[in-house]
Amino acid sequence: MSPAKKALITGITGQDGSYLAEQLLDLGYEVHGLVRRVALEMPEHRTERIAHLLDRITLHPASMESYPSIFHLISRHEFDECYHLAAQSFVAESFRDGFSTMNININGTHYMLAALRELRPKCRFYFAGSSEMFGKVRETPQRETTPFYPRSPYGISKVAGFELTRNYREAYDMYCVSGILFNHEGPRRGFEFVTRKISATVARIKLGLATELRLGNLDAQRDWGHAKDYTRAMHLMMQYPEADDYVVASGESHSVRDFCERAFGEVGLDYEKYVKVDERFYRPAEVDQLVGDSTKIRKQLGWQPEYTFEQLVKEMVQADLESIEKSRQ
Ligand code: G4F
């Protein structure tokens, strides 16, 4: 029997990291996670999404802002695959502090690539690209060949990370892939993102704990899928003999308003009675509409999403209802 493959996941405590860790463990991988030291010091808060996996994975403290800490970790383990998911991923925050976003997202990616090149040039590398790179879209739907036009420091940082990844692939003959993932959600999504903000507030309103939901631009349209389907796509890309870049998307676009309508409808409420538009949640520059064409990954790798938009919204609302009800018992 061949030895288990060793995978390193940066950002393992996040939504995608936690789903990917589960999937890799199910496939027989030895899973390692790079986490900030503070996560190990306060595991009950910072490792909530992977609490059920802690006895099956190995966590290592390191910082995306420190090349020596990344170099040290990579020097000590013979990783076969590295999934680089760690990032400052909240677009609105990137307008507030573009410098930190750039530092973590661009330098962090560069540190990972440089350390792998130096120590483990055969380790496969996955970069978490984003549909935010398309920004003010140049064509619809967006595919691998669509030019980028990022509209936020976050989007700009992801374009830089994407280009770095491609450059390491071409310049040093390393196996480096980028997934250009459209929005992907689920019950483990952070509360700052619009879908979880909606599902959590719908549950609180239904249970009498809140009376309104304050949101920004209701007309923005996104191509929303389930994070579990998208982490599966990450692993698939890394198994193909040649490294390449792939768009991962559902191909359907819905507005924030549609999401609200469906989420409130799930508990028998009319969103118009509860949703209030609040200027504070508008962004200095908005990405109006995203919709992806994922023909390449579907045809080349046989990827298919299992969740529909309707199932995604339902699962998120139900999970938030259950979690509040449980916390009340
Ligand atoms: O949920 P969002 O914050 O996600 P956004 O900005 O599309 O970015 C997410 O998806 C990207 C992939 O395309 C990732 F790369 C990125 O890391 C992140 O996961 O906002 C979605 C839309 C925006 O148009 C925003 O203006 O919802 C609109 N919106 C309206 N009211 C709001 C709100 N967004 C948030 N977070 N909060 C609001 O109250």
Short mmCIF file of C-alpha atoms and ligand atoms in Angstrom, two decimals:
data_model
loop_
_atom_site.label_atom_id
_atom_site.label_comp_id
_atom_site.label_asym_id
_atom_site.label_seq_id
_atom_site.Cartn_x
_atom_site.Cartn_y
_atom_site.Cartn_z
CA MET A 1 0.00 0.00 0.00
CA SER A 2 1.38 3.45 -0.88
CA PRO A 3 1.84 5.83 2.07
CA ALA A 4 -0.88 8.39 2.75
CA LYS A 5 -0.49 11.66 0.88
CA LYS A 6 0.40 14.60 3.11
CA ALA A 7 -1.54 17.81 2.59
CA LEU A 8 -0.97 21.23 4.11
CA ILE A 9 -3.96 23.58 4.31
CA THR A 10 -3.43 27.25 5.13
CA GLY A 11 -6.64 28.82 6.41
CA ILE A 12 -7.81 25.44 7.76
CA THR A 13 -9.94 27.11 10.46
CA GLY A 14 -12.11 28.86 7.86
CA GLN A 15 -15.22 27.65 6.07
CA ASP A 16 -13.37 26.18 3.06
CA GLY A 17 -10.44 24.85 5.09
CA SER A 18 -12.76 22.91 7.37
CA TYR A 19 -14.72 21.28 4.52
CA LEU A 20 -11.54 20.50 2.59
CA ALA A 21 -9.89 18.95 5.68
CA GLU A 22 -12.91 16.65 6.12
CA GLN A 23 -12.85 15.60 2.48
CA LEU A 24 -9.09 14.94 2.46
CA LEU A 25 -9.33 12.89 5.67
CA ASP A 26 -12.11 10.82 4.07
CA LEU A 27 -9.77 10.19 1.13
CA GLY A 28 -7.08 8.88 3.47
CA TYR A 29 -4.79 11.93 3.50
CA GLU A 30 -2.60 12.97 6.41
CA VAL A 31 -3.86 16.51 6.98
CA HIS A 32 -1.81 19.39 8.41
CA GLY A 33 -3.01 22.91 8.99
CA LEU A 34 -1.14 26.18 9.22
CA VAL A 35 -2.80 28.38 11.84
CA ARG A 36 -2.01 31.61 13.60
CA ARG A 37 -0.53 31.11 17.08
CA VAL A 38 -3.56 32.82 18.61
CA ALA A 39 -5.76 30.00 17.25
CA LEU A 40 -3.80 27.47 19.28
CA GLU A 41 -3.92 29.69 22.34
CA MET A 42 -7.72 30.10 22.16
CA PRO A 43 -8.84 26.89 20.44
CA GLU A 44 -12.44 27.10 21.67
CA HIS A 45 -12.99 30.34 19.69
CA ARG A 46 -10.63 30.05 16.78
CA THR A 47 -10.93 26.40 15.82
CA GLU A 48 -14.69 26.00 16.16
CA ARG A 49 -15.19 24.77 12.58
CA ILE A 50 -12.58 22.02 12.93
CA ALA A 51 -13.25 21.08 16.58
CA HIS A 52 -14.57 17.68 15.47
CA LEU A 53 -11.36 17.01 13.50
CA LEU A 54 -8.75 18.09 16.03
CA ASP A 55 -7.68 14.56 17.01
CA ARG A 56 -7.18 13.59 13.33
CA ILE A 57 -5.19 16.56 12.03
CA THR A 58 -1.94 18.31 12.99
CA LEU A 59 -1.93 22.06 13.46
CA HIS A 60 1.22 24.16 13.17
CA PRO A 61 1.55 27.78 14.29
CA ALA A 62 2.93 30.12 11.62
CA SER A 63 2.13 33.53 10.19
CA MET A 64 1.30 34.55 6.65
CA GLU A 65 3.29 37.70 7.41
CA SER A 66 6.48 35.84 8.31
CA TYR A 67 8.58 34.08 5.70
CA PRO A 68 10.80 32.39 8.34
CA SER A 69 7.79 30.81 10.07
CA ILE A 70 6.48 29.41 6.76
CA PHE A 71 9.94 28.25 5.71
CA HIS A 72 10.42 26.49 9.05
CA LEU A 73 7.11 24.59 8.76
CA ILE A 74 7.68 23.52 5.15
CA SER A 75 11.24 22.43 5.93
CA ARG A 76 9.99 19.93 8.51
CA HIS A 77 7.39 17.98 6.49
CA GLU A 78 7.34 16.38 3.10
CA PHE A 79 4.04 17.73 1.88
CA ASP A 80 2.62 16.38 -1.39
CA GLU A 81 -0.12 18.99 -1.78
CA CYS A 82 -0.47 22.49 -0.39
CA TYR A 83 -3.85 24.26 -0.44
CA HIS A 84 -3.26 27.94 0.17
CA LEU A 85 -6.61 29.27 1.39
CA ALA A 86 -5.46 31.72 4.09
CA ALA A 87 -6.34 35.31 3.24
CA GLN A 88 -8.06 38.45 4.41
CA SER A 89 -11.17 37.46 2.44
CA PHE A 90 -13.77 40.08 3.38
CA VAL A 91 -14.06 42.57 0.52
CA ALA A 92 -15.55 45.40 2.64
CA GLU A 93 -12.66 45.14 5.13
CA SER A 94 -10.18 45.47 2.27
CA PHE A 95 -11.52 49.00 1.63
CA ARG A 96 -10.97 49.85 5.30
CA ASP A 97 -7.45 48.42 5.47
CA GLY A 98 -6.08 47.80 2.01
CA PHE A 99 -2.53 47.63 3.27
CA SER A 100 -3.06 44.63 5.58
CA THR A 101 -5.13 42.90 2.89
CA MET A 102 -2.35 43.35 0.33
CA ASN A 103 0.32 42.29 2.77
CA ILE A 104 -1.37 39.07 3.85
CA ASN A 105 -2.84 38.13 0.48
CA ILE A 106 0.07 39.00 -1.81
CA ASN A 107 3.15 38.53 0.36
CA GLY A 108 1.62 35.52 2.11
CA THR A 109 1.11 33.80 -1.25
CA HIS A 110 4.58 34.77 -2.39
CA TYR A 111 6.14 33.42 0.84
CA MET A 112 4.36 30.08 0.34
CA LEU A 113 5.49 29.79 -3.27
CA ALA A 114 9.07 30.86 -2.53
CA ALA A 115 9.41 28.43 0.39
CA LEU A 116 8.01 25.55 -1.67
CA ARG A 117 10.33 26.36 -4.55
CA GLU A 118 13.30 26.32 -2.20
CA LEU A 119 12.36 23.26 -0.15
CA ARG A 120 9.67 21.16 -1.89
CA PRO A 121 9.51 22.03 -5.58
CA LYS A 122 7.55 18.84 -6.28
CA CYS A 123 4.75 19.71 -3.85
CA ARG A 124 1.56 20.66 -5.71
CA PHE A 125 0.24 24.14 -4.91
CA TYR A 126 -3.36 25.40 -4.99
CA PHE A 127 -4.11 29.12 -4.97
CA ALA A 128 -7.56 30.36 -3.94
CA GLY A 129 -8.35 32.75 -6.75
CA SER A 130 -11.68 34.58 -6.77
CA SER A 131 -14.42 35.82 -9.06
CA GLU A 132 -13.76 39.24 -7.48
CA MET A 133 -10.83 39.38 -9.91
CA PHE A 134 -13.39 39.92 -12.71
CA GLY A 135 -14.87 42.91 -10.85
CA LYS A 136 -16.32 45.30 -13.40
CA VAL A 137 -16.92 42.43 -15.78
CA ARG A 138 -15.62 42.56 -19.34
CA GLU A 139 -17.89 39.74 -20.56
CA THR A 140 -20.77 37.59 -19.29
CA PRO A 141 -20.55 34.84 -18.21
CA GLN A 142 -16.98 34.99 -16.92
CA ARG A 143 -14.59 32.21 -17.88
CA GLU A 144 -10.86 31.47 -17.59
CA THR A 145 -10.05 33.77 -20.53
CA THR A 146 -12.10 36.77 -19.34
CA PRO A 147 -9.83 39.77 -18.59
CA PHE A 148 -9.61 40.87 -14.96
CA TYR A 149 -10.86 44.27 -13.75
CA PRO A 150 -10.76 44.13 -9.95
CA ARG A 151 -12.81 46.70 -8.01
CA SER A 152 -11.37 46.43 -4.48
CA PRO A 153 -8.00 46.05 -2.74
CA TYR A 154 -9.10 42.46 -2.10
CA GLY A 155 -9.71 41.84 -5.82
CA ILE A 156 -6.38 43.45 -6.70
CA SER A 157 -4.56 41.28 -4.16
CA LYS A 158 -6.15 38.15 -5.65
CA VAL A 159 -5.10 39.14 -9.17
CA ALA A 160 -1.53 39.52 -7.87
CA GLY A 161 -1.69 36.11 -6.14
CA PHE A 162 -3.10 34.53 -9.30
CA GLU A 163 -0.30 36.02 -11.44
CA LEU A 164 2.36 34.94 -8.93
CA THR A 165 0.97 31.39 -9.03
CA ARG A 166 1.00 31.33 -12.82
CA ASN A 167 4.50 32.79 -12.90
CA TYR A 168 5.89 30.13 -10.56
CA ARG A 169 4.27 27.48 -12.77
CA GLU A 170 5.84 28.89 -15.92
CA ALA A 171 9.19 30.12 -14.59
CA TYR A 172 10.11 27.25 -12.27
CA ASP A 173 8.13 24.39 -13.76
CA MET A 174 6.24 23.89 -10.50
CA TYR A 175 2.76 22.34 -10.28
CA CYS A 176 0.73 25.44 -9.38
CA VAL A 177 -3.02 25.74 -10.00
CA SER A 178 -5.55 28.48 -9.33
CA GLY A 179 -9.22 27.91 -8.75
CA ILE A 180 -11.23 30.98 -9.74
CA LEU A 181 -14.06 30.33 -7.32
CA PHE A 182 -17.31 32.23 -7.44
CA ASN A 183 -19.09 32.94 -4.13
CA HIS A 184 -19.50 29.79 -2.09
CA GLU A 185 -21.45 29.61 1.10
CA GLY A 186 -22.89 27.28 3.71
CA PRO A 187 -23.74 27.05 7.40
CA ARG A 188 -20.08 27.55 8.33
CA ARG A 189 -19.83 30.89 6.51
CA GLY A 190 -18.63 33.86 8.59
CA PHE A 191 -21.38 36.20 9.81
CA GLU A 192 -19.88 39.22 8.01
CA PHE A 193 -20.73 37.82 4.55
CA VAL A 194 -24.15 38.71 3.21
CA THR A 195 -25.62 35.19 2.92
CA ARG A 196 -24.85 34.24 6.50
CA LYS A 197 -25.86 37.67 7.76
CA ILE A 198 -29.23 37.05 6.10
CA SER A 199 -29.72 33.43 7.23
CA ALA A 200 -28.68 34.17 10.83
CA THR A 201 -30.92 37.24 11.06
CA VAL A 202 -33.88 35.45 9.48
CA ALA A 203 -33.54 32.79 12.19
CA ARG A 204 -33.28 35.44 14.93
CA ILE A 205 -36.35 37.29 13.60
CA LYS A 206 -38.35 34.07 13.37
CA LEU A 207 -37.48 33.21 16.96
CA GLY A 208 -38.29 36.70 18.23
CA LEU A 209 -34.67 37.76 18.88
CA ALA A 210 -34.45 40.50 16.22
CA THR A 211 -36.87 42.77 14.42
CA GLU A 212 -35.04 43.90 11.29
CA LEU A 213 -32.18 43.15 8.90
CA ARG A 214 -30.00 46.07 7.76
CA LEU A 215 -28.24 45.54 4.43
CA GLY A 216 -26.46 47.55 1.73
CA ASN A 217 -26.90 47.03 -2.00
CA LEU A 218 -29.82 44.64 -2.56
CA ASP A 219 -29.39 44.68 -6.33
CA ALA A 220 -25.87 43.20 -6.44
CA GLN A 221 -25.97 39.82 -8.15
CA ARG A 222 -23.77 36.87 -7.32
CA ASP A 223 -23.28 33.32 -8.54
CA TRP A 224 -23.69 31.46 -5.25
CA GLY A 225 -22.79 27.80 -4.73
CA HIS A 226 -22.20 25.52 -1.75
CA ALA A 227 -18.67 25.56 -0.27
CA LYS A 228 -18.63 21.75 -0.01
CA ASP A 229 -18.97 21.43 -3.79
CA TYR A 230 -16.23 24.01 -4.31
CA THR A 231 -13.66 22.40 -1.98
CA ARG A 232 -14.26 19.15 -3.86
CA ALA A 233 -13.32 21.05 -7.03
CA MET A 234 -10.06 22.22 -5.40
CA HIS A 235 -8.99 18.64 -4.77
CA LEU A 236 -10.00 17.50 -8.26
CA MET A 237 -7.87 20.23 -9.90
CA MET A 238 -4.84 19.08 -7.94
CA GLN A 239 -5.15 15.49 -9.25
CA TYR A 240 -5.04 16.34 -12.96
CA PRO A 241 -1.66 15.50 -14.57
CA GLU A 242 -1.08 19.09 -15.72
CA ALA A 243 -1.48 22.21 -13.62
CA ASP A 244 -4.03 24.68 -14.95
CA ASP A 245 -6.56 27.33 -13.87
CA TYR A 246 -10.30 26.68 -13.56
CA VAL A 247 -13.46 28.69 -13.00
CA VAL A 248 -15.77 27.06 -10.43
CA ALA A 249 -19.32 28.40 -10.55
CA SER A 250 -22.96 27.35 -10.61
CA GLY A 251 -23.75 29.38 -13.74
CA GLU A 252 -26.78 31.00 -12.05
CA SER A 253 -26.92 34.57 -10.81
CA HIS A 254 -29.22 35.82 -8.05
CA SER A 255 -29.52 39.22 -6.41
CA VAL A 256 -29.09 39.86 -2.70
CA ARG A 257 -32.82 40.68 -2.79
CA ASP A 258 -33.58 37.20 -4.24
CA PHE A 259 -31.54 35.63 -1.45
CA CYS A 260 -33.54 37.61 1.13
CA GLU A 261 -36.86 36.72 -0.45
CA ARG A 262 -36.07 33.02 -0.43
CA ALA A 263 -34.51 32.99 3.06
CA PHE A 264 -37.45 34.82 4.67
CA GLY A 265 -39.84 32.69 2.61
CA GLU A 266 -38.24 29.61 4.15
CA VAL A 267 -39.74 30.57 7.52
CA GLY A 268 -42.98 31.95 6.10
CA LEU A 269 -42.06 35.66 6.35
CA ASP A 270 -42.13 38.50 3.80
CA TYR A 271 -38.65 40.04 3.49
CA GLU A 272 -40.03 43.45 2.57
CA LYS A 273 -41.37 43.90 6.10
CA TYR A 274 -37.94 43.35 7.73
CA VAL A 275 -35.15 44.38 5.37
CA LYS A 276 -33.93 47.98 5.72
CA VAL A 277 -31.39 49.50 3.36
CA ASP A 278 -28.49 51.02 5.28
CA GLU A 279 -25.91 53.17 3.47
CA ARG A 280 -23.19 52.00 5.85
CA PHE A 281 -23.08 48.65 4.07
CA TYR A 282 -22.53 50.10 0.61
CA ARG A 283 -19.03 49.74 -0.85
CA PRO A 284 -16.97 52.55 -2.43
CA ALA A 285 -16.86 50.50 -5.65
CA GLU A 286 -19.29 47.63 -6.21
CA VAL A 287 -19.11 44.48 -8.31
CA ASP A 288 -22.61 44.57 -9.80
CA GLN A 289 -23.07 41.16 -11.33
CA LEU A 290 -21.07 37.94 -11.41
CA VAL A 291 -21.95 34.74 -13.19
CA GLY A 292 -19.44 32.07 -14.08
CA ASP A 293 -19.00 29.65 -16.94
CA SER A 294 -17.46 26.50 -15.48
CA THR A 295 -17.56 24.43 -18.68
CA LYS A 296 -13.82 23.73 -18.50
CA ILE A 297 -13.80 22.02 -15.08
CA ARG A 298 -17.06 20.21 -15.86
CA LYS A 299 -15.73 18.81 -19.14
CA GLN A 300 -12.08 18.25 -18.24
CA LEU A 301 -12.43 17.02 -14.66
CA GLY A 302 -16.06 15.89 -14.54
CA TRP A 303 -16.92 18.30 -11.70
CA GLN A 304 -20.61 18.91 -10.98
CA PRO A 305 -22.17 20.77 -8.07
CA GLU A 306 -24.55 18.73 -5.92
CA TYR A 307 -26.37 21.66 -4.33
CA THR A 308 -28.84 24.00 -5.99
CA PHE A 309 -29.29 27.63 -4.92
CA GLU A 310 -32.61 26.70 -3.29
CA GLN A 311 -31.02 23.87 -1.27
CA LEU A 312 -28.18 26.16 -0.18
CA VAL A 313 -30.52 28.84 1.20
CA LYS A 314 -32.70 26.25 2.91
CA GLU A 315 -29.73 24.52 4.56
CA MET A 316 -28.31 27.82 5.84
CA VAL A 317 -31.59 29.03 7.33
CA GLN A 318 -32.40 25.65 8.89
CA ALA A 319 -28.89 25.39 10.39
CA ASP A 320 -29.17 28.84 11.98
CA LEU A 321 -32.60 28.04 13.40
CA GLU A 322 -31.30 24.80 14.88
CA SER A 323 -28.19 26.40 16.33
CA ILE A 324 -30.18 29.14 18.11
CA GLU A 325 -32.71 26.64 19.40
CA LYS A 326 -29.90 24.42 20.70
CA SER A 327 -28.19 27.32 22.46
CA ARG A 328 -31.46 28.10 24.26
CA GLN A 329 -31.86 24.60 25.73
O1 G4F B 1 -21.12 38.31 0.87
P1 G4F B 1 -20.26 39.39 0.38
O2 G4F B 1 -19.52 40.18 1.41
O3 G4F B 1 -19.29 38.69 -0.66
P2 G4F B 1 -18.37 39.26 -1.86
O4 G4F B 1 -18.00 40.67 -1.64
O5 G4F B 1 -19.07 38.93 -3.13
O6 G4F B 1 -17.06 38.38 -1.71
C1 G4F B 1 -17.10 37.00 -1.41
O7 G4F B 1 -17.04 36.25 -2.60
C2 G4F B 1 -15.81 36.37 -3.33
C3 G4F B 1 -15.94 35.49 -4.58
O8 G4F B 1 -16.50 36.28 -5.60
C4 G4F B 1 -14.65 35.95 -2.46
F1 G4F B 1 -13.51 36.05 -3.16
C5 G4F B 1 -14.61 36.82 -1.23
O9 G4F B 1 -13.56 36.41 -0.37
C6 G4F B 1 -15.94 36.66 -0.50
O10 G4F B 1 -16.04 35.33 -0.07
O11 G4F B 1 -21.09 40.42 -0.49
C7 G4F B 1 -21.90 40.00 -1.58
C8 G4F B 1 -22.70 41.16 -2.11
C9 G4F B 1 -21.88 42.43 -2.39
O12 G4F B 1 -22.29 42.97 -3.61
C10 G4F B 1 -22.28 43.39 -1.26
O13 G4F B 1 -22.21 44.76 -1.61
O14 G4F B 1 -23.66 41.53 -1.11
C11 G4F B 1 -23.71 42.95 -1.03
N1 G4F B 1 -24.23 43.33 0.29
C12 G4F B 1 -25.37 44.04 0.48
N2 G4F B 1 -25.53 44.24 1.81
C13 G4F B 1 -23.65 43.05 1.46
C14 G4F B 1 -24.48 43.63 2.44
N3 G4F B 1 -22.54 42.37 1.79
C15 G4F B 1 -22.24 42.24 3.11
N4 G4F B 1 -21.15 41.53 3.46
N5 G4F B 1 -23.02 42.81 4.10
C16 G4F B 1 -24.16 43.53 3.81
O15 G4F B 1 -24.83 44.02 4.70
#
